[in-house]
Amino acid sequence: MDLRAILALTFTMVVWGGSPVFFRSLSLALGPADHLAIRYAIVGLLFAGVLVATGGWRIAKAHWPRLLFVSLCFTGYNLGSAYGFERINAGTGSLIIGTQPLLMALVGTIAAKERMTPAVMLGLAVGFGGIVFLVWNDLGIQGDPLTFLTGCAMIFLSGTCWALYAVVSKPLSQEYGSLAVTAASVVLASLALVLLLGRPSTLVTIQTMSLRSWLEMAYLVVFVTALTMVTWNYGAARLPAAVAGSFLYLVPPLGVLAGALLLGEHVTPGMLIGGALILTGVAIAQFGGKLSIKGSFAGLAAVLFAVTMWGLIPVAMRYLVTELSPETAMVLRLYPAGLLAITVCLFTGVRQIAWRDWLRIAIAALAGNLGYQILAAYGMQSVPASWTGLIFGLEPVFIALFAVLFAGDRLTAWLIAGIFVSMLGTAALMLGSTLVPSGDVSLFGLMLVTLSTMGWGIYTVVIRPASRKYGALPVACLAMAISALPMPLFVNLQFPATLASMNATAWLAVGFVVVFGTFLATSAWNFALGQMESSIAGIFLYVQPVVAAIGGILLLGERLTWPLLLGGALIILGVAIAQFGPLISKRMGSIKNANLRGAKEPGMVAT
């Protein structure tokens, strides 16, 4: 594990994620023209010094037309960004900028005659659909519609210019090196921007700039332009390309978060759903062709169905808990599920189980699953579904932790780091519940939901040996049936009247939780595990908290707040560190060993 490379890329993403905030702030404070003229007067001098020091200005005359074209593209990128961020908020602009990999794929197909794969076509459709949804949904929310549309178009065109720059400059970079081409194109673009936008009044603007504007300008010049070039190249050179590229997915969410925290921007459902579609499209285009999924799209469809249904369970249960009661919601969920589980066991049959294993299954069912259900039901009374879904995202971390405590698994540095980061996310949610008066979030409820997630971790670890010995389906059905046995204890005298008064929506929610969320989702998941590698299927579990957040906002009218964004991002990041950190270390070790073997090959001569 090259921790320094990971820290370098993380620093780069944080800097890049915050840059739209300062683009917008400077464009509003100074005006787009003066912002660019002042900024690139400084940047141009900086890169002119780089050219002189490295001799990178020595470019053949035959290549100057291409250099001038990419410099023009870089100029267009900056004009679109500065004037676009003057018109729309930083969060929306960050999400639109997130389509740049898609635009690069499209430009590469048109200009560089690269092959358009089915994964790229699907990714383009999904990503651009996210832009349409984002713009259309927020059209009437973000002030003047014409100004909003113009700003979105400018940001999109700036991304197109950057895609052209990246694709068309590639042959130059291969010939002269990326530093020389970057420096030369930035100097030419700086000259154009200063001559085009600089005015006598720009000097007055410089004299009246506030300390905040100077600090923001320094951030863009020093950190965004200069320092991150070094940190990105350092990290990308020491990690696999796929790993380094995956860090770029942090930029749009960080831009949205920075806009909410630093500029007080409102995060809309359109931004949430549109951003999710954009990032999904980029992921499909980048990695869709590299995933070998046995059984065509059947396994992919099954795993997407399963995680979507599981993500909507907190939404349905929150509705039932608030409309009925925690006791009634539990009985209506677990008792029918238990009857269904017994029916499955009768039809499929169960091998003879040893008494010791019966004890293990009973402990897992009662201490794990039933405890999870009880704590979650009572916690959901005062915790929105969107918050509950994000806390449920902690399950992989708790499963790994209890595997260390009860099953003798090894405690790794990745797991410790993942637990630390995800607990920071949980702390952010709990702290936010006390600082943001939303009326429907309580600290006690958050603690109950978190404890319920630990219960599911205990269930998973305790029942695993029995599942391996007797089969996953029969053991899961037996545990579900045992979990339903105590349900009569939660039935009170008002239960029949409650059933009689339930409306169609409540019955639909019950049917969804029992049939779709429990039985069909589990079956689809088991089918998917037979069609693809478990490591690939595990990636899709990150869809659950996103679905829960979107479902809570759209179906239950829940609000999207900064604790939800910050805490959710930290929880997902912590789970990712704990799950995929060991895989990255293993991959890095394989690469290092391969390099060492190559260096020891006889007859190899360094040139």
Coordinates of C-alpha atoms in Angstrom, one line a residue:
M1 CA 0.0 0.0 0.0
D2 CA 1.4 3.3 -1.1
L3 CA -0.3 5.5 1.5
R4 CA 1.5 8.7 0.3
A5 CA 0.1 8.2 -3.2
I6 CA -3.4 7.8 -1.8
L7 CA -3.0 10.9 0.3
A8 CA -1.7 12.8 -2.7
L9 CA -4.7 11.9 -4.8
T10 CA -7.1 12.5 -1.9
F11 CA -5.6 16.0 -1.5
T12 CA -5.9 16.6 -5.2
M13 CA -9.6 15.7 -5.3
V14 CA -10.4 17.9 -2.3
V15 CA -8.7 20.9 -3.9
W16 CA -10.4 20.2 -7.3
G17 CA -13.8 19.7 -5.6
G18 CA -13.6 23.0 -3.8
S19 CA -12.5 25.0 -6.9
P20 CA -16.0 25.6 -8.4
V21 CA -16.9 27.5 -5.2
F22 CA -14.0 29.9 -5.7
F23 CA -14.7 30.2 -9.5
R24 CA -18.2 31.3 -8.6
S25 CA -17.2 33.5 -5.7
L26 CA -14.6 35.4 -7.8
S27 CA -16.8 35.7 -10.8
L28 CA -19.5 37.3 -8.6
A29 CA -17.1 39.5 -6.7
L30 CA -14.9 40.7 -9.5
G31 CA -16.9 39.9 -12.6
P32 CA -15.9 37.1 -15.0
A33 CA -13.7 39.3 -17.2
D34 CA -11.6 40.8 -14.4
H35 CA -11.5 37.4 -12.6
L36 CA -9.9 35.7 -15.6
A37 CA -7.6 38.6 -16.6
I38 CA -6.1 38.9 -13.1
R39 CA -5.9 35.2 -12.5
Y40 CA -4.2 34.3 -15.9
A41 CA -1.9 37.3 -15.7
I42 CA -0.4 35.5 -12.7
V43 CA -0.8 32.0 -14.1
G44 CA 0.8 33.0 -17.4
L45 CA 3.9 34.4 -15.7
L46 CA 4.2 31.2 -13.6
F47 CA 4.1 28.9 -16.6
A48 CA 6.3 31.2 -18.7
G49 CA 8.9 30.6 -16.0
V50 CA 8.3 26.8 -16.3
L51 CA 8.9 27.1 -20.1
V52 CA 12.1 29.0 -19.7
A53 CA 13.4 26.6 -17.0
T54 CA 12.6 23.4 -18.9
G55 CA 13.1 24.6 -22.5
G56 CA 9.6 23.4 -23.3
W57 CA 8.9 26.2 -25.8
R58 CA 11.0 24.4 -28.4
I59 CA 8.1 23.0 -30.5
A60 CA 8.4 22.2 -34.2
K61 CA 6.6 24.6 -36.6
A62 CA 4.6 21.7 -38.0
H63 CA 3.0 21.2 -34.6
W64 CA 2.1 24.9 -33.9
P65 CA -1.3 24.8 -35.6
R66 CA -2.3 22.0 -33.2
L67 CA -0.8 23.8 -30.3
L68 CA -2.7 27.0 -31.1
F69 CA -6.0 25.0 -31.5
V70 CA -5.6 23.4 -28.0
S71 CA -4.7 26.8 -26.5
L72 CA -7.9 28.1 -28.0
C73 CA -9.8 25.2 -26.5
F74 CA -8.2 25.9 -23.1
T75 CA -9.3 29.6 -23.5
G76 CA -12.8 28.5 -24.2
Y77 CA -12.8 26.2 -21.2
N78 CA -12.0 29.1 -18.9
L79 CA -14.4 31.5 -20.5
G80 CA -17.3 29.0 -20.2
S81 CA -16.4 28.2 -16.6
A82 CA -16.1 31.8 -15.4
Y83 CA -19.2 33.2 -17.1
G84 CA -21.1 30.0 -16.4
F85 CA -20.4 30.0 -12.7
E86 CA -21.5 33.6 -12.6
R87 CA -25.0 32.4 -13.5
I88 CA -25.5 29.1 -11.7
N89 CA -24.5 27.7 -8.3
A90 CA -21.3 25.8 -7.7
G91 CA -23.0 22.5 -6.9
T92 CA -24.9 22.4 -10.2
G93 CA -21.9 23.4 -12.1
S94 CA -19.7 20.7 -10.4
L95 CA -22.2 18.0 -11.5
I96 CA -22.2 19.2 -15.1
I97 CA -18.4 19.3 -15.1
G98 CA -18.6 15.7 -14.0
T99 CA -19.6 14.7 -17.6
Q100 CA -16.1 15.6 -18.9
P101 CA -15.0 11.9 -19.1
L102 CA -18.1 11.2 -21.2
L103 CA -17.4 14.2 -23.5
M104 CA -13.8 13.0 -23.9
A105 CA -15.0 9.6 -25.0
L106 CA -17.4 11.2 -27.5
V107 CA -14.7 13.6 -28.8
G108 CA -12.3 10.7 -29.0
T109 CA -14.7 8.8 -31.2
I110 CA -15.3 11.7 -33.5
A111 CA -11.9 13.4 -33.6
A112 CA -9.5 10.6 -32.9
K113 CA -11.5 7.8 -34.5
E114 CA -11.5 5.7 -31.3
R115 CA -14.0 2.8 -31.2
M116 CA -17.4 3.5 -29.6
T117 CA -18.2 0.5 -27.4
P118 CA -21.7 -0.5 -26.1
A119 CA -20.6 0.5 -22.6
V120 CA -19.6 4.0 -23.8
M121 CA -22.9 4.4 -25.7
L122 CA -24.9 3.4 -22.6
G123 CA -22.8 5.6 -20.4
L124 CA -23.4 8.6 -22.7
A125 CA -27.1 8.0 -22.7
V126 CA -27.3 7.7 -18.9
G127 CA -24.9 10.6 -18.2
F128 CA -26.5 13.0 -20.6
G129 CA -29.9 11.9 -19.3
G130 CA -28.7 13.0 -15.9
I131 CA -27.9 16.5 -17.2
V132 CA -31.3 16.8 -18.8
F133 CA -33.0 15.7 -15.5
L134 CA -30.8 18.1 -13.5
V135 CA -31.5 21.1 -15.7
W136 CA -35.2 20.4 -16.2
N137 CA -35.9 19.7 -12.5
D138 CA -34.1 22.8 -11.3
L139 CA -35.3 25.1 -14.1
G140 CA -38.0 26.7 -12.0
I141 CA -36.1 26.7 -8.7
Q142 CA -32.8 28.5 -9.5
G143 CA -34.1 32.0 -10.1
D144 CA -34.4 33.3 -13.7
P145 CA -34.9 30.3 -16.1
L146 CA -33.0 32.0 -19.0
T147 CA -30.0 32.8 -16.8
F148 CA -29.9 29.3 -15.3
L149 CA -30.1 27.7 -18.8
T150 CA -27.4 30.0 -20.1
G151 CA -25.1 29.2 -17.2
C152 CA -25.7 25.4 -17.6
A153 CA -25.0 25.7 -21.4
M154 CA -21.7 27.6 -20.7
I155 CA -20.5 25.1 -18.2
F156 CA -21.3 22.2 -20.6
L157 CA -19.5 24.0 -23.4
S158 CA -16.5 24.6 -21.2
G159 CA -16.4 20.8 -20.5
T160 CA -16.6 20.2 -24.3
C161 CA -13.7 22.5 -24.8
W162 CA -11.7 20.6 -22.1
A163 CA -12.5 17.3 -23.8
L164 CA -11.2 18.7 -27.1
Y165 CA -8.1 20.0 -25.3
A166 CA -7.4 16.6 -23.7
V167 CA -8.0 14.6 -26.9
V168 CA -6.3 16.9 -29.5
S169 CA -3.3 17.6 -27.3
K170 CA -2.5 13.9 -26.7
P171 CA -0.2 13.6 -29.7
L172 CA 1.7 16.7 -28.6
S173 CA 2.1 15.3 -25.1
Q174 CA 3.4 12.1 -26.5
E175 CA 6.0 14.0 -28.6
Y176 CA 7.1 16.7 -26.1
G177 CA 5.9 15.6 -22.7
S178 CA 2.8 16.7 -20.8
L179 CA 4.5 19.4 -18.8
A180 CA 5.9 21.2 -21.8
V181 CA 2.6 21.1 -23.7
T182 CA 0.6 22.2 -20.6
A183 CA 2.9 25.1 -20.0
A184 CA 3.0 26.2 -23.6
S185 CA -0.8 26.0 -24.0
V186 CA -1.5 27.8 -20.7
V187 CA 0.9 30.7 -21.6
L188 CA -0.8 31.2 -25.0
A189 CA -4.2 31.0 -23.4
S190 CA -3.2 33.4 -20.7
L191 CA -2.0 35.9 -23.3
A192 CA -5.3 35.6 -25.1
L193 CA -7.4 36.0 -22.0
V194 CA -5.4 39.0 -20.7
L195 CA -5.5 40.8 -24.1
L196 CA -9.2 40.0 -24.6
L197 CA -10.6 40.7 -21.1
G198 CA -8.1 43.1 -19.5
R199 CA -9.2 46.7 -19.3
P200 CA -8.1 49.9 -17.5
S201 CA -10.8 49.2 -15.0
T202 CA -9.1 45.9 -14.2
L203 CA -6.3 47.8 -12.4
V204 CA -9.0 49.5 -10.3
T205 CA -10.4 46.1 -9.5
I206 CA -6.9 44.9 -8.4
Q207 CA -6.6 47.9 -6.0
T208 CA -10.0 47.3 -4.5
M209 CA -9.9 43.5 -4.1
S210 CA -10.7 42.3 -0.6
L211 CA -8.5 40.0 1.4
R212 CA -11.0 37.2 0.8
S213 CA -10.7 37.6 -3.0
W214 CA -6.9 37.6 -2.8
L215 CA -7.0 34.4 -0.8
E216 CA -9.4 32.8 -3.3
M217 CA -7.2 33.9 -6.1
A218 CA -4.2 32.4 -4.4
Y219 CA -6.1 29.2 -3.8
L220 CA -6.9 28.9 -7.6
V221 CA -3.4 29.8 -8.7
V222 CA -1.2 28.0 -6.1
F223 CA -3.3 25.0 -5.2
V224 CA -5.6 24.3 -8.2
T225 CA -3.2 25.3 -11.0
A226 CA 0.3 24.5 -9.6
L227 CA 0.3 22.2 -6.6
T228 CA -2.3 19.7 -7.7
M229 CA -0.4 19.1 -11.0
V230 CA 2.4 17.7 -8.9
T231 CA 0.2 15.7 -6.5
W232 CA -1.9 14.2 -9.3
N233 CA 1.1 13.2 -11.3
Y234 CA 2.8 11.7 -8.1
G235 CA -0.3 9.7 -7.2
A236 CA -1.2 8.6 -10.7
A237 CA 2.3 7.3 -11.3
R238 CA 2.3 5.1 -8.3
L239 CA -1.2 3.6 -8.4
P240 CA -3.0 1.6 -11.2
A241 CA -4.8 3.8 -13.7
A242 CA -8.2 2.4 -12.7
V243 CA -7.6 3.1 -9.1
A244 CA -6.3 6.7 -9.8
G245 CA -9.2 7.3 -12.1
S246 CA -11.8 6.2 -9.5
F247 CA -10.7 9.1 -7.3
L248 CA -12.2 11.5 -9.9
Y249 CA -15.6 10.4 -8.8
L250 CA -15.1 12.4 -5.6
V251 CA -14.9 15.8 -7.4
P252 CA -18.6 16.4 -8.2
P253 CA -19.9 15.4 -4.7
L254 CA -17.2 17.5 -3.1
G255 CA -18.2 20.4 -5.3
V256 CA -21.8 20.1 -4.2
L257 CA -20.8 19.8 -0.5
A258 CA -18.4 22.8 -0.8
G259 CA -21.1 24.9 -2.3
A260 CA -23.5 24.0 0.5
L261 CA -21.0 24.5 3.3
L262 CA -19.1 27.6 2.0
L263 CA -21.7 29.4 0.0
G264 CA -24.9 28.2 1.7
E265 CA -26.3 26.8 -1.6
H266 CA -29.5 24.7 -1.4
V267 CA -29.0 21.1 -2.6
T268 CA -32.1 20.1 -4.5
P269 CA -33.5 16.6 -5.3
G270 CA -32.8 17.3 -9.0
M271 CA -29.1 17.8 -8.1
L272 CA -29.1 14.5 -6.1
I273 CA -30.7 12.4 -8.8
G274 CA -29.2 14.1 -11.8
G275 CA -25.7 13.9 -10.2
A276 CA -26.2 10.2 -9.4
L277 CA -27.2 9.6 -13.1
I278 CA -24.2 11.5 -14.3
L279 CA -21.7 9.6 -12.1
T280 CA -23.4 6.3 -13.1
G281 CA -23.1 7.2 -16.8
V282 CA -19.4 8.0 -16.3
A283 CA -18.8 4.8 -14.4
I284 CA -20.5 2.7 -17.1
A285 CA -18.5 4.3 -19.9
Q286 CA -15.2 4.0 -18.0
F287 CA -15.5 0.5 -16.5
G288 CA -18.5 -1.2 -18.2
G289 CA -16.3 -2.8 -20.8
K290 CA -13.9 -4.2 -18.1
L291 CA -16.5 -6.0 -16.1
S292 CA -16.9 -9.6 -17.3
I293 CA -20.4 -10.5 -16.1
K294 CA -21.3 -14.1 -16.8
G295 CA -24.9 -14.7 -18.1
S296 CA -25.2 -11.5 -20.2
F297 CA -27.2 -8.8 -18.4
A298 CA -29.3 -11.2 -16.3
G299 CA -26.9 -11.0 -13.3
L300 CA -26.5 -7.2 -13.7
A301 CA -30.3 -6.8 -13.7
A302 CA -30.7 -9.1 -10.7
V303 CA -28.1 -7.3 -8.6
L304 CA -29.5 -3.8 -9.5
F305 CA -33.0 -5.0 -8.6
A306 CA -31.8 -6.4 -5.2
V307 CA -30.0 -3.3 -4.1
T308 CA -32.7 -1.0 -5.2
M309 CA -35.3 -3.0 -3.3
W310 CA -33.1 -3.0 -0.2
G311 CA -32.5 0.7 -0.5
L312 CA -36.3 1.4 -0.5
I313 CA -37.0 -0.7 2.6
P314 CA -36.1 2.2 5.0
V315 CA -38.6 4.3 3.0
A316 CA -41.4 1.8 3.3
M317 CA -40.6 1.0 7.0
R318 CA -40.4 4.7 7.9
Y319 CA -43.9 5.2 6.4
L320 CA -45.3 2.2 8.3
V321 CA -43.7 3.2 11.6
T322 CA -45.0 6.8 11.5
E323 CA -48.4 5.9 10.1
L324 CA -49.0 2.9 12.3
S325 CA -46.6 2.1 15.1
P326 CA -43.2 0.4 15.5
E327 CA -44.8 -2.7 17.0
T328 CA -47.4 -3.0 14.2
A329 CA -44.8 -2.4 11.5
M330 CA -42.5 -5.2 12.9
V331 CA -45.4 -7.7 13.2
L332 CA -46.6 -7.0 9.6
R333 CA -43.1 -7.4 8.3
L334 CA -41.7 -10.3 10.2
Y335 CA -44.7 -12.6 10.7
P336 CA -45.6 -12.9 7.0
A337 CA -41.9 -13.2 6.1
G338 CA -41.6 -16.0 8.7
L339 CA -44.6 -17.9 7.2
L340 CA -43.2 -17.5 3.8
A341 CA -39.8 -18.8 5.0
I342 CA -41.4 -21.9 6.5
T343 CA -43.3 -22.6 3.3
V344 CA -40.0 -22.4 1.3
C345 CA -38.4 -24.8 3.8
L346 CA -41.3 -27.3 3.4
F347 CA -41.0 -27.2 -0.4
T348 CA -37.2 -27.3 -0.7
G349 CA -36.4 -29.4 2.4
V350 CA -33.8 -29.0 5.1
R351 CA -30.9 -31.3 6.0
Q352 CA -30.7 -32.6 9.6
I353 CA -29.1 -29.9 11.7
A354 CA -27.0 -30.6 14.8
W355 CA -28.2 -29.1 18.1
R356 CA -25.1 -27.0 18.4
D357 CA -25.8 -25.4 15.0
W358 CA -29.5 -24.9 16.0
L359 CA -28.2 -22.9 18.9
R360 CA -26.0 -20.8 16.6
I361 CA -29.0 -20.2 14.2
A362 CA -31.2 -19.2 17.1
I363 CA -28.7 -16.8 18.6
A364 CA -28.2 -15.2 15.2
A365 CA -32.0 -14.9 14.6
L366 CA -32.9 -13.6 18.1
A367 CA -29.9 -11.5 19.1
G368 CA -28.9 -10.5 15.6
N369 CA -31.9 -10.3 13.2
L370 CA -34.7 -9.7 15.8
G371 CA -32.6 -7.2 17.7
Y372 CA -31.8 -5.4 14.4
Q373 CA -35.5 -5.2 13.5
I374 CA -36.6 -4.0 17.0
L375 CA -34.0 -1.3 17.3
A376 CA -34.5 -0.1 13.7
A377 CA -38.2 0.1 14.0
Y378 CA -38.1 2.2 17.2
G379 CA -35.3 4.3 15.8
M380 CA -37.1 5.1 12.6
Q381 CA -39.8 6.9 14.6
S382 CA -37.4 9.8 14.9
V383 CA -35.0 9.3 12.0
P384 CA -35.9 10.0 8.4
A385 CA -35.5 7.2 5.8
S386 CA -32.7 9.0 4.1
W387 CA -30.6 9.1 7.3
T388 CA -31.5 5.5 8.1
G389 CA -30.4 4.3 4.7
L390 CA -27.0 5.9 5.1
I391 CA -26.5 4.5 8.6
F392 CA -27.4 1.0 7.2
G393 CA -24.5 1.6 4.8
L394 CA -22.3 0.9 7.9
E395 CA -23.2 -2.8 7.8
P396 CA -20.1 -4.0 5.8
V397 CA -17.8 -2.2 8.4
F398 CA -19.5 -3.8 11.4
I399 CA -19.5 -7.2 9.7
A400 CA -15.8 -7.0 9.2
L401 CA -15.3 -5.7 12.8
F402 CA -17.3 -8.6 14.4
A403 CA -15.5 -11.1 12.1
V404 CA -12.3 -9.9 13.8
L405 CA -13.9 -10.1 17.3
F406 CA -15.8 -13.4 17.0
A407 CA -14.4 -15.3 14.0
G408 CA -10.7 -14.7 14.3
D409 CA -10.3 -12.6 11.2
R410 CA -7.2 -10.4 10.9
L411 CA -7.4 -6.8 11.9
T412 CA -5.9 -4.7 9.1
A413 CA -4.8 -1.1 8.9
W414 CA -7.4 -0.6 6.1
L415 CA -10.2 -1.8 8.4
I416 CA -9.1 0.5 11.2
A417 CA -9.0 3.4 8.8
G418 CA -12.4 2.5 7.4
I419 CA -14.0 2.3 10.8
F420 CA -12.4 5.6 11.8
V421 CA -13.7 7.4 8.7
S422 CA -17.2 5.9 8.8
M423 CA -17.5 6.6 12.5
L424 CA -16.7 10.2 11.7
G425 CA -19.6 10.1 9.3
T426 CA -21.9 8.7 12.0
A427 CA -20.6 11.4 14.4
A428 CA -21.4 14.1 11.8
L429 CA -25.0 12.8 11.5
M430 CA -25.4 12.7 15.3
L431 CA -23.9 16.2 15.7
G432 CA -26.0 17.5 12.9
S433 CA -29.1 16.2 14.6
T434 CA -28.4 18.6 17.4
L435 CA -27.2 21.6 15.4
V436 CA -29.8 21.5 12.6
P437 CA -33.3 21.8 14.0
S438 CA -35.3 19.6 11.5
G439 CA -38.0 18.4 13.9
D440 CA -37.8 14.7 12.7
V441 CA -34.3 13.7 13.7
S442 CA -33.3 12.8 17.2
L443 CA -30.0 11.8 18.6
F444 CA -31.6 8.9 20.5
G445 CA -33.2 7.6 17.3
L446 CA -29.8 7.8 15.5
M447 CA -28.2 5.8 18.3
L448 CA -30.9 3.1 18.0
V449 CA -30.5 2.8 14.2
T450 CA -26.7 2.6 14.6
L451 CA -27.1 -0.2 17.2
S452 CA -29.5 -2.0 14.9
T453 CA -26.8 -2.0 12.2
M454 CA -24.4 -3.6 14.7
G455 CA -27.1 -6.3 15.3
W456 CA -27.1 -7.2 11.6
G457 CA -23.3 -7.4 11.7
I458 CA -23.6 -9.9 14.6
Y459 CA -26.2 -11.9 12.7
T460 CA -24.1 -12.1 9.6
V461 CA -20.9 -13.3 11.4
V462 CA -22.7 -15.8 13.7
I463 CA -24.8 -17.4 11.1
R464 CA -22.0 -17.7 8.4
P465 CA -20.6 -21.1 9.6
A466 CA -24.1 -22.7 9.5
S467 CA -24.8 -21.2 6.1
R468 CA -21.6 -22.7 4.7
K469 CA -22.5 -26.1 6.3
Y470 CA -26.2 -26.4 5.4
G471 CA -26.7 -23.9 2.6
A472 CA -27.5 -20.2 2.6
L473 CA -31.2 -20.4 1.6
P474 CA -32.4 -23.0 4.2
V475 CA -30.5 -21.4 7.0
A476 CA -31.7 -17.9 6.1
C477 CA -35.3 -19.2 6.0
L478 CA -34.9 -21.0 9.4
A479 CA -33.5 -17.8 11.0
M480 CA -36.3 -15.7 9.5
A481 CA -38.9 -18.1 10.9
I482 CA -37.3 -18.1 14.4
S483 CA -37.2 -14.3 14.3
A484 CA -41.0 -14.3 13.7
L485 CA -41.8 -16.4 16.7
P486 CA -41.8 -13.6 19.3
M487 CA -44.0 -11.4 17.2
P488 CA -47.2 -12.2 19.1
L489 CA -45.6 -10.5 22.1
F490 CA -45.9 -7.2 20.2
V491 CA -49.6 -7.6 19.3
N492 CA -51.8 -5.4 21.5
L493 CA -55.6 -5.1 21.8
Q494 CA -55.7 -2.3 19.2
F495 CA -54.0 -4.5 16.5
P496 CA -57.2 -5.7 14.8
A497 CA -58.6 -2.1 14.7
T498 CA -55.3 -0.9 13.3
L499 CA -55.4 -3.5 10.5
A500 CA -59.0 -2.5 9.7
S501 CA -58.1 1.2 9.4
M502 CA -55.0 0.7 7.2
N503 CA -55.3 2.3 3.8
A504 CA -54.2 1.0 0.4
T505 CA -50.8 2.7 0.6
A506 CA -50.0 1.1 3.9
W507 CA -50.9 -2.4 2.6
L508 CA -48.8 -1.7 -0.5
A509 CA -45.9 -0.8 1.8
V510 CA -46.3 -4.1 3.7
G511 CA -46.5 -6.1 0.5
F512 CA -43.4 -4.4 -0.8
V513 CA -41.4 -5.0 2.3
V514 CA -42.4 -8.7 2.6
V515 CA -42.4 -9.8 -1.0
F516 CA -40.1 -7.4 -2.9
G517 CA -37.8 -6.1 -0.1
T518 CA -37.3 -9.5 1.6
F519 CA -38.1 -12.5 -0.5
L520 CA -37.6 -11.4 -4.1
A521 CA -34.6 -9.2 -3.4
T522 CA -32.8 -12.0 -1.5
S523 CA -33.5 -14.4 -4.3
A524 CA -32.3 -11.9 -6.9
W525 CA -29.1 -11.3 -4.9
N526 CA -28.4 -15.0 -4.6
F527 CA -28.9 -15.4 -8.3
A528 CA -26.6 -12.5 -9.1
L529 CA -23.9 -14.0 -6.9
G530 CA -24.0 -17.1 -9.2
Q531 CA -23.6 -14.9 -12.3
M532 CA -20.8 -12.6 -11.3
E533 CA -17.8 -12.4 -8.9
S534 CA -18.8 -11.5 -5.3
S535 CA -16.3 -8.6 -5.4
I536 CA -18.2 -7.1 -8.3
A537 CA -21.6 -7.7 -6.7
G538 CA -20.3 -6.0 -3.5
I539 CA -19.7 -2.8 -5.4
F540 CA -23.4 -2.5 -6.1
L541 CA -24.2 -2.4 -2.4
Y542 CA -23.1 1.3 -2.5
V543 CA -26.3 1.9 -4.4
Q544 CA -28.5 1.2 -1.3
P545 CA -27.8 4.3 0.7
V546 CA -28.2 6.5 -2.4
V547 CA -31.6 4.9 -3.2
A548 CA -32.7 5.3 0.4
A549 CA -31.7 9.0 0.4
I550 CA -33.4 9.6 -3.0
G551 CA -36.5 7.6 -2.0
G552 CA -36.9 9.5 1.3
I553 CA -36.6 12.9 -0.4
L554 CA -38.9 12.1 -3.3
L555 CA -41.5 9.8 -1.7
L556 CA -41.6 11.1 1.9
G557 CA -40.7 14.7 1.3
E558 CA -37.6 14.6 3.5
R559 CA -35.1 17.5 3.4
L560 CA -31.5 17.2 2.2
T561 CA -29.3 18.8 4.9
W562 CA -25.5 19.3 5.3
P563 CA -25.2 16.6 8.0
L564 CA -26.9 14.1 5.6
L565 CA -24.5 15.0 2.8
L566 CA -21.3 15.2 4.9
G567 CA -22.1 12.2 7.1
G568 CA -23.3 10.1 4.2
A569 CA -20.1 10.8 2.2
L570 CA -17.9 9.9 5.1
I571 CA -19.8 6.7 5.8
I572 CA -19.6 5.5 2.2
L573 CA -15.9 6.5 2.0
G574 CA -15.1 4.6 5.2
V575 CA -16.9 1.5 4.0
A576 CA -15.0 1.7 0.7
I577 CA -11.7 2.0 2.5
A578 CA -12.4 -1.0 4.6
Q579 CA -13.7 -3.1 1.7
F580 CA -11.4 -2.3 -1.1
G581 CA -8.3 -1.2 0.6
P582 CA -7.0 -4.8 1.0
L583 CA -7.7 -5.4 -2.7
I584 CA -5.7 -2.3 -3.7
S585 CA -2.8 -3.5 -1.5
K586 CA -3.0 -6.9 -3.1
R587 CA -3.0 -5.4 -6.6
M588 CA -0.1 -3.1 -5.8
G589 CA 1.8 -6.0 -4.3
S590 CA 1.3 -8.0 -7.5
I591 CA 2.5 -5.1 -9.7
K592 CA 5.6 -4.6 -7.5
N593 CA 6.4 -8.3 -7.6
A594 CA 6.0 -8.4 -11.4
N595 CA 8.3 -5.4 -11.7
L596 CA 10.9 -7.1 -9.5
R597 CA 10.7 -10.2 -11.5
G598 CA 11.1 -8.2 -14.7
A599 CA 14.1 -6.4 -13.3
K600 CA 15.8 -9.7 -12.4
E601 CA 15.3 -11.3 -15.9
P602 CA 18.7 -12.2 -17.4
G603 CA 19.8 -10.3 -20.5
M604 CA 17.8 -7.1 -19.5
V605 CA 19.9 -4.0 -20.1
A606 CA 18.8 -0.6 -18.9
T607 CA 18.7 2.1 -21.6

